[in-house]
Short mmCIF file of C-alpha atoms in Angstrom, two decimals:
data_model
loop_
_atom_site.label_atom_id
_atom_site.label_comp_id
_atom_site.label_asym_id
_atom_site.label_seq_id
_atom_site.Cartn_x
_atom_site.Cartn_y
_atom_site.Cartn_z
CA MET A 15 0.59 -134.43 -1.83
CA SER A 16 4.81 -133.43 -1.69
CA MET A 17 7.23 -136.53 -0.37
CA ALA A 18 7.94 -134.41 2.59
CA ALA A 19 4.47 -134.23 3.33
CA LEU A 20 3.82 -138.14 2.49
CA SER A 21 6.73 -138.78 4.78
CA THR A 22 5.35 -136.60 7.84
CA GLY A 23 1.85 -138.08 7.32
CA LEU A 24 3.66 -141.57 7.57
CA GLN A 25 5.66 -140.65 10.62
CA ARG A 26 2.53 -139.24 12.56
CA ILE A 27 0.62 -142.52 11.64
CA SER A 28 3.97 -144.57 13.09
CA GLN A 29 4.10 -141.99 16.36
CA GLU A 30 0.30 -142.73 17.05
CA LEU A 31 0.65 -146.41 16.54
CA ARG A 32 3.95 -146.46 18.97
CA GLU A 33 2.02 -144.66 21.74
CA ALA A 34 -1.12 -146.78 21.41
CA VAL A 35 0.84 -149.66 22.21
CA TYR A 36 2.53 -148.12 25.02
CA LEU A 37 -0.53 -147.13 26.33
CA THR A 38 -2.37 -150.08 26.17
CA THR A 39 0.58 -152.34 27.19
CA ASN A 40 3.20 -150.73 28.67
CA LEU A 41 5.62 -152.26 26.25
CA ASP A 42 7.74 -148.89 25.23
CA ILE A 43 8.48 -148.74 21.59
CA THR A 44 8.40 -145.00 21.89
CA GLN A 45 10.35 -142.30 20.01
CA PRO A 46 11.05 -138.76 20.38
CA ARG A 47 9.41 -136.93 17.55
CA THR A 48 8.47 -133.42 18.91
CA ILE A 49 12.10 -132.19 18.87
CA GLY A 50 12.48 -129.09 20.23
CA ALA A 51 15.81 -126.37 20.84
CA VAL A 52 15.51 -123.92 23.29
CA LEU A 53 18.83 -122.36 21.77
CA THR A 54 18.86 -119.62 24.47
CA GLU A 55 16.80 -117.84 27.20
CA ARG A 56 18.06 -114.57 26.50
CA CYS A 57 16.10 -112.28 24.42
CA ASN A 58 15.75 -108.44 23.43
CA TYR A 59 11.80 -108.29 24.25
CA ARG A 60 10.59 -107.86 27.64
CA CYS A 61 7.07 -109.71 27.58
CA LEU A 62 4.85 -109.44 30.40
CA SER A 63 3.58 -112.97 29.87
CA CYS A 64 7.04 -114.28 29.86
CA ALA A 65 9.88 -115.19 32.30
CA CYS A 66 12.41 -116.30 29.99
CA TRP A 67 14.14 -113.10 29.42
CA ARG A 68 14.11 -112.25 33.33
CA ASN A 69 16.21 -115.68 34.19
CA GLU A 70 20.13 -115.32 34.60
CA ALA A 71 21.37 -116.31 30.94
CA ALA A 72 22.75 -119.89 31.59
CA ALA A 73 26.75 -119.58 31.24
CA ASP A 74 27.05 -122.94 29.77
CA GLU A 75 24.96 -122.36 26.69
CA LEU A 76 25.74 -125.23 23.63
CA THR A 77 27.90 -124.04 21.09
CA LEU A 78 26.84 -124.24 17.37
CA GLU A 79 29.24 -127.50 17.26
CA GLN A 80 27.32 -129.29 20.25
CA TRP A 81 23.98 -128.15 18.61
CA ILE A 82 25.13 -130.12 15.37
CA ALA A 83 26.39 -132.58 17.40
CA ALA A 84 23.25 -133.05 19.47
CA PHE A 85 21.04 -133.38 16.13
CA GLU A 86 23.27 -135.83 14.14
CA ASP A 87 22.62 -137.74 17.54
CA VAL A 88 18.75 -137.45 17.63
CA ARG A 89 18.97 -138.35 13.29
CA ASP A 90 20.83 -141.67 14.71
CA PHE A 91 18.02 -142.76 16.90
CA VAL A 92 14.87 -141.65 15.03
CA GLY A 93 16.06 -141.22 11.63
CA PRO A 94 14.62 -137.95 9.61
CA PHE A 95 12.87 -135.70 11.89
CA ALA A 96 12.23 -132.01 12.45
CA VAL A 97 13.37 -129.37 15.12
CA GLN A 98 11.15 -126.75 16.51
CA PHE A 99 13.59 -123.48 17.38
CA GLY A 100 12.58 -121.15 20.15
CA GLY A 101 14.16 -119.24 23.38
CA GLY A 102 14.12 -116.43 24.38
CA GLU A 103 14.95 -115.35 20.99
CA PRO A 104 16.73 -117.58 18.75
CA PHE A 105 18.37 -114.58 16.47
CA VAL A 106 20.31 -113.72 20.10
CA PHE A 107 21.97 -116.74 19.61
CA LYS A 108 24.88 -115.81 17.04
CA PRO A 109 25.10 -118.81 14.71
CA PHE A 110 21.45 -119.34 14.43
CA LEU A 111 21.76 -118.92 10.92
CA GLU A 112 24.38 -120.91 10.50
CA LEU A 113 22.61 -123.48 12.24
CA VAL A 114 19.27 -123.66 10.39
CA GLU A 115 21.61 -123.38 6.89
CA TRP A 116 23.19 -126.77 8.42
CA CYS A 117 19.77 -128.20 9.03
CA ARG A 118 18.95 -127.45 5.39
CA ALA A 119 21.99 -128.64 4.00
CA SER A 120 21.57 -131.82 6.28
CA ARG A 121 17.85 -132.66 5.44
CA ILE A 122 16.60 -131.67 8.95
CA GLY A 123 13.06 -130.01 8.73
CA TRP A 124 13.37 -127.00 11.15
CA MET A 125 10.66 -124.39 12.09
CA MET A 126 11.20 -121.47 14.52
CA THR A 127 9.44 -119.49 16.82
CA THR A 128 10.17 -115.52 17.02
CA ASN A 129 9.31 -112.29 17.98
CA GLY A 130 9.74 -110.77 14.24
CA SER A 131 12.43 -108.04 15.39
CA ALA A 132 15.35 -109.61 13.27
CA PHE A 133 14.06 -109.82 10.11
CA SER A 134 16.19 -107.53 8.04
CA PRO A 135 16.18 -108.25 4.24
CA ARG A 136 19.39 -109.67 4.67
CA ASN A 137 18.32 -111.97 7.44
CA ALA A 138 14.94 -113.18 5.95
CA LEU A 139 16.98 -113.88 2.73
CA ARG A 140 19.01 -116.73 4.68
CA ILE A 141 15.92 -117.69 6.33
CA ALA A 142 14.14 -118.34 3.09
CA GLY A 143 16.98 -119.85 1.63
CA ALA A 144 17.14 -122.43 4.32
CA HIS A 145 13.60 -123.52 3.44
CA PRO A 146 12.09 -123.58 6.72
CA LEU A 147 8.64 -125.66 7.50
CA ALA A 148 7.32 -122.71 9.14
CA VAL A 149 8.03 -119.46 10.80
CA ASN A 150 6.17 -118.73 13.79
CA ILE A 151 5.83 -114.86 14.91
CA SER A 152 4.85 -114.04 18.14
CA VAL A 153 2.39 -110.91 17.88
CA ASP A 154 0.02 -109.80 20.89
CA GLY A 155 -2.23 -106.96 19.67
CA ALA A 156 -3.17 -105.12 16.38
CA THR A 157 -2.36 -101.85 17.52
CA ASP A 158 1.01 -100.45 18.67
CA ALA A 159 -0.41 -99.18 22.10
CA VAL A 160 -1.37 -103.07 22.92
CA HIS A 161 1.42 -105.03 21.37
CA ASP A 162 4.47 -102.81 22.27
CA ARG A 163 2.72 -102.59 26.10
CA SER A 164 2.65 -106.66 25.66
CA ARG A 165 6.06 -106.93 24.21
CA GLY A 166 7.82 -104.63 26.35
CA VAL A 167 9.19 -102.83 23.51
CA ALA A 168 8.33 -99.58 21.60
CA GLY A 169 8.08 -99.84 17.83
CA SER A 170 7.95 -103.81 17.97
CA LEU A 171 4.49 -103.79 15.85
CA LYS A 172 5.93 -101.66 13.07
CA ALA A 173 9.26 -103.85 13.21
CA ILE A 174 7.10 -106.92 12.66
CA THR A 175 5.40 -105.69 9.89
CA ARG A 176 8.62 -104.45 8.17
CA GLY A 177 10.01 -107.78 8.96
CA ILE A 178 6.86 -110.01 7.40
CA ALA A 179 7.29 -108.11 4.28
CA ALA A 180 11.06 -108.92 3.97
CA LEU A 181 10.12 -112.32 4.71
CA ARG A 182 7.43 -112.74 1.95
CA GLN A 183 9.76 -110.93 -0.51
CA ALA A 184 13.05 -113.35 0.53
CA ARG A 185 10.30 -116.36 0.38
CA GLU A 186 9.25 -115.15 -3.53
CA GLN A 187 12.91 -114.63 -4.33
CA CYS A 188 13.95 -118.44 -2.84
CA GLY A 189 10.95 -120.33 -4.43
CA ALA A 190 10.00 -121.46 -1.10
CA SER A 191 6.50 -122.08 0.20
CA PHE A 192 6.49 -122.00 3.91
CA PRO A 193 3.44 -120.35 6.21
CA ILE A 194 4.21 -117.46 7.85
CA ARG A 195 2.22 -118.13 11.23
CA ILE A 196 1.17 -115.74 13.81
CA LYS A 197 1.06 -116.77 17.27
CA ALA A 198 -0.78 -114.82 19.84
CA THR A 199 -1.12 -114.99 23.53
CA VAL A 200 -4.72 -113.64 24.71
CA HIS A 201 -4.94 -111.99 27.83
CA ARG A 202 -7.26 -109.14 29.94
CA GLU A 203 -5.42 -106.51 28.14
CA ASN A 204 -5.50 -107.60 24.52
CA PHE A 205 -8.53 -110.15 24.07
CA ARG A 206 -10.69 -107.35 22.71
CA GLU A 207 -8.11 -106.87 19.79
CA MET A 208 -7.85 -110.33 18.81
CA PRO A 209 -10.63 -110.17 15.57
CA ALA A 210 -8.73 -107.15 14.50
CA LEU A 211 -5.53 -109.07 14.89
CA VAL A 212 -6.85 -111.78 12.33
CA ARG A 213 -7.83 -108.75 10.05
CA TRP A 214 -4.35 -107.35 10.63
CA ALA A 215 -2.73 -110.59 9.68
CA VAL A 216 -4.70 -111.02 6.69
CA LEU A 217 -3.45 -107.26 5.69
CA VAL A 218 0.29 -107.85 6.09
CA GLY A 219 0.10 -111.55 4.18
CA ALA A 220 0.36 -113.77 6.98
CA SER A 221 -0.83 -117.80 6.45
CA SER A 222 -2.45 -118.11 9.75
CA VAL A 223 -3.40 -116.87 13.24
CA ASP A 224 -3.01 -119.10 16.16
CA PHE A 225 -4.49 -118.13 19.64
CA SER A 226 -3.34 -119.29 23.02
CA PRO A 227 -4.67 -118.22 26.25
CA VAL A 228 -2.05 -117.00 29.09
CA ARG A 229 -0.95 -119.15 31.75
CA HIS A 230 0.14 -118.47 35.22
CA TRP A 231 4.24 -117.53 34.97
CA THR A 232 5.00 -113.96 35.70
CA PRO A 233 3.67 -111.68 38.39
CA GLU A 234 2.05 -109.70 35.79
CA VAL A 235 -0.18 -112.25 34.98
CA ALA A 236 -1.90 -112.58 38.00
CA SER A 237 -1.80 -108.42 38.47
CA SER A 238 -2.74 -107.23 34.99
CA LEU A 239 -3.32 -109.98 32.66
CA TRP A 240 -5.44 -112.92 34.03
CA LEU A 241 -9.22 -112.01 32.61
CA ARG A 242 -11.59 -111.22 35.64
CA PRO A 243 -15.43 -112.41 35.80
CA SER A 244 -16.36 -108.95 34.78
CA ASP A 245 -14.41 -109.51 31.33
CA GLU A 246 -16.34 -112.85 30.72
CA GLN A 247 -19.24 -111.38 28.72
CA ASP A 248 -17.03 -109.26 26.59
CA LEU A 249 -14.85 -112.50 25.86
CA GLU A 250 -17.62 -114.47 25.00
CA GLY A 251 -18.45 -111.82 22.36
CA VAL A 252 -15.14 -111.98 20.89
CA ILE A 253 -15.10 -115.62 21.22
CA GLU A 254 -18.41 -115.77 18.87
CA ALA A 255 -16.41 -113.10 16.41
CA LEU A 256 -13.47 -115.59 15.74
CA VAL A 257 -15.72 -118.48 15.41
CA ALA A 258 -17.55 -116.51 12.92
CA MET A 259 -14.50 -115.47 11.03
CA LYS A 260 -13.30 -119.12 11.18
CA ARG A 261 -16.06 -120.56 9.52
CA SER A 262 -16.16 -117.73 6.91
CA GLY A 263 -12.62 -118.56 6.01
CA ALA A 264 -10.57 -116.42 8.23
CA PRO A 265 -7.09 -117.93 8.58
CA VAL A 266 -8.15 -118.50 12.19
CA GLU A 267 -5.91 -121.75 12.69
CA THR A 268 -6.89 -122.56 16.39
CA GLU A 269 -9.82 -125.19 16.56
CA GLU A 270 -13.21 -123.99 17.27
CA ALA A 271 -13.70 -125.99 20.46
CA ARG A 272 -10.34 -124.50 22.18
CA ILE A 273 -11.56 -121.26 21.37
CA ARG A 274 -14.80 -121.58 23.05
CA SER A 275 -12.91 -123.13 25.88
CA TRP A 276 -11.57 -119.79 27.07
CA PRO A 277 -13.75 -118.76 29.44
CA ALA A 278 -13.38 -122.22 31.75
CA HIS A 279 -9.50 -121.67 31.38
CA PHE A 280 -9.61 -118.28 33.06
CA ARG A 281 -12.02 -119.32 35.44
CA GLY A 282 -9.66 -122.06 36.25
CA GLU A 283 -11.48 -124.88 35.67
CA ARG A 284 -10.49 -128.51 34.47
CA ILE A 285 -10.71 -128.51 30.26
CA ALA A 286 -10.59 -131.72 28.60
CA PRO A 287 -8.02 -131.75 26.08
CA SER A 288 -8.41 -133.19 22.66
CA LEU A 289 -5.84 -135.74 22.89
CA GLY A 290 -5.41 -137.84 26.18
CA PRO A 291 -3.77 -139.16 28.29
CA CYS A 292 -0.81 -136.81 27.89
CA ARG A 293 1.54 -137.57 25.07
CA VAL A 294 4.54 -135.16 26.35
CA GLY A 295 6.48 -137.97 27.84
CA LEU A 296 5.88 -140.16 24.77
CA ARG A 297 7.19 -137.90 22.17
CA ASP A 298 8.75 -134.71 23.53
CA TYR A 299 12.39 -134.22 23.28
CA CYS A 300 13.28 -130.56 24.01
CA ILE A 301 16.99 -129.69 24.25
CA LEU A 302 17.73 -126.61 26.70
CA PRO A 303 20.12 -124.30 26.40
CA ASN A 304 22.70 -125.93 28.54
CA GLY A 305 22.35 -129.27 26.92
CA ASP A 306 19.36 -130.67 29.30
CA VAL A 307 16.50 -132.56 27.96
CA ARG A 308 13.10 -132.09 29.11
CA SER A 309 9.42 -133.48 27.88
CA CYS A 310 7.57 -131.43 30.85
CA TRP A 311 8.32 -128.44 32.29
CA PHE A 312 6.27 -129.79 35.61
CA TYR A 313 8.82 -133.01 35.93
CA PRO A 314 12.45 -133.36 36.24
CA VAL A 315 15.09 -133.16 33.14
CA LEU A 316 15.49 -136.55 31.30
CA GLY A 317 19.19 -136.18 30.90
CA ASN A 318 21.78 -134.09 29.24
CA VAL A 319 23.33 -134.23 25.33
CA LYS A 320 26.54 -133.67 26.99
CA ALA A 321 26.80 -136.63 28.86
CA SER A 322 24.60 -139.01 27.12
CA SER A 323 23.31 -140.03 23.57
CA ALA A 324 19.49 -139.25 22.51
CA LYS A 325 19.21 -143.05 22.84
CA GLU A 326 20.22 -143.48 25.95
CA ILE A 327 18.56 -140.55 27.48
CA TRP A 328 15.12 -141.93 26.16
CA ARG A 329 15.89 -145.53 27.26
CA SER A 330 17.12 -144.73 30.74
CA ALA A 331 15.52 -146.01 33.71
CA ALA A 332 15.03 -142.88 34.94
CA THR A 333 13.34 -141.65 31.56
CA GLN A 334 11.08 -144.82 31.62
CA PHE A 335 10.06 -143.77 35.28
CA LEU A 336 9.15 -140.48 34.49
CA ARG A 337 7.40 -141.53 30.96
CA ALA A 338 4.87 -143.21 33.27
CA GLU A 339 4.27 -140.49 35.75
CA MET A 340 3.92 -138.13 32.99
CA THR A 341 1.08 -140.16 31.46
CA ASN A 342 -0.71 -140.26 34.55
CA CYS A 343 0.23 -136.52 35.32
CA PRO A 344 -2.77 -135.19 37.74
CA SER A 345 -2.30 -131.98 36.39
CA PHE A 346 -3.21 -132.90 32.99
CA GLY A 347 -6.36 -130.69 31.51
CA ASP A 348 -5.82 -128.04 34.34
CA ALA A 349 -5.78 -124.46 33.57
CA LYS A 350 -1.40 -124.49 33.79
CA CYS A 351 -1.41 -127.30 30.70
CA ALA A 352 -4.60 -127.42 29.16
CA LEU A 353 -4.21 -125.06 26.04
CA SER A 354 -0.61 -124.52 26.36
CA CYS A 355 1.64 -125.35 23.27
CA LEU A 356 2.49 -128.62 25.00
CA SER A 357 -1.27 -129.63 24.55
CA HIS A 358 -1.11 -131.91 21.80
CA ARG A 359 -3.66 -132.27 18.80
CA THR A 360 -5.39 -135.15 17.54
CA LEU A 361 -4.66 -136.38 13.71
CA GLY A 362 -7.71 -134.98 12.99
CA GLU A 363 -6.87 -131.68 14.24
CA ASP A 364 -3.37 -131.70 12.80
CA ALA A 365 -4.82 -132.61 8.99
CA ARG A 366 -7.04 -129.82 9.10
CA ARG A 367 -4.49 -127.63 9.86
CA PHE A 368 -2.24 -128.71 7.38
CA ILE A 369 -4.48 -128.64 4.88
CA MET A 370 -5.33 -124.81 5.75
CA LEU A 371 -1.65 -123.81 5.90
CA ALA A 372 -0.77 -125.70 2.57
CA ARG A 373 -3.70 -123.76 0.66
CA ARG A 374 -1.92 -120.19 2.25
CA SER A 375 1.68 -120.79 2.42
CA VAL A 376 2.32 -120.03 -1.21
CA PRO A 377 3.82 -116.52 -2.23
#
């Protein structure tokens, strides 16, 4: 086991203990541990399930210098940490490559979620040279017709295929070993292609595929992406195919129980998350493009990095109040959040994912 992996494991155990203390005694010794950075809501894609690109771009996006100051401030508060970059599309933020290279030089772990459009050989080499913990690429279909319609850009699947090849070559050149994870949003127009998407991922050399069912966010979700009752029989067939693939060793990262919960999700039923009660208020610290900090999209922001330190934001009376509210959220487990990216996994689930990705992350 590498020192980085050991450190991550110890931090996770410490986090679990801090959360247990809060949940059993109300003594708040929590610290932000799931650090997110939404660099911009601007995007070069037009995904049917996403609202980010439709929003008016923030005129007051943080500069490179302000992002660096915010990360240094988080480190002063919590010690070593890793940050998840997202968007919009991170590459649309012009100093993105400079920022991840600074993270590498500053020993801040980082990972990213991208639409995969910007992995030219030069960009791929700089990304690999900055040694990310993981590169997550959004792919919503195994064929051009399905993926490109979902993503709103013709030729986007072909661009991703070329980009993954460039990224794998750069990874080998740099002696890095990060996983290339495929993140798929499952909806009415693509769910039948999900087994084929796993086969496509193997063919292009990705490390794993992780599925999340679409949630209500855009008009298209209700009009064309949400599954109908008449789709449920076909969905059950897809689920059984994916479970069989996972059990036979295919790189399906999503837990079997989550895959089997998709019909209930699309029926709008409450789903028991793997880990309860809700933990986002106990760990999530997501910095938005204008510097606002949020733990959950259903609740107000906690503060702003341009006005307060990370410690001041996390320990403020307002955040303490919101933390209690989020821990007892009445929406926990419903279709709005149960299978979303904010739905945290158990320690055992994370350990199983880590082992699978470790086996598949070598060049």
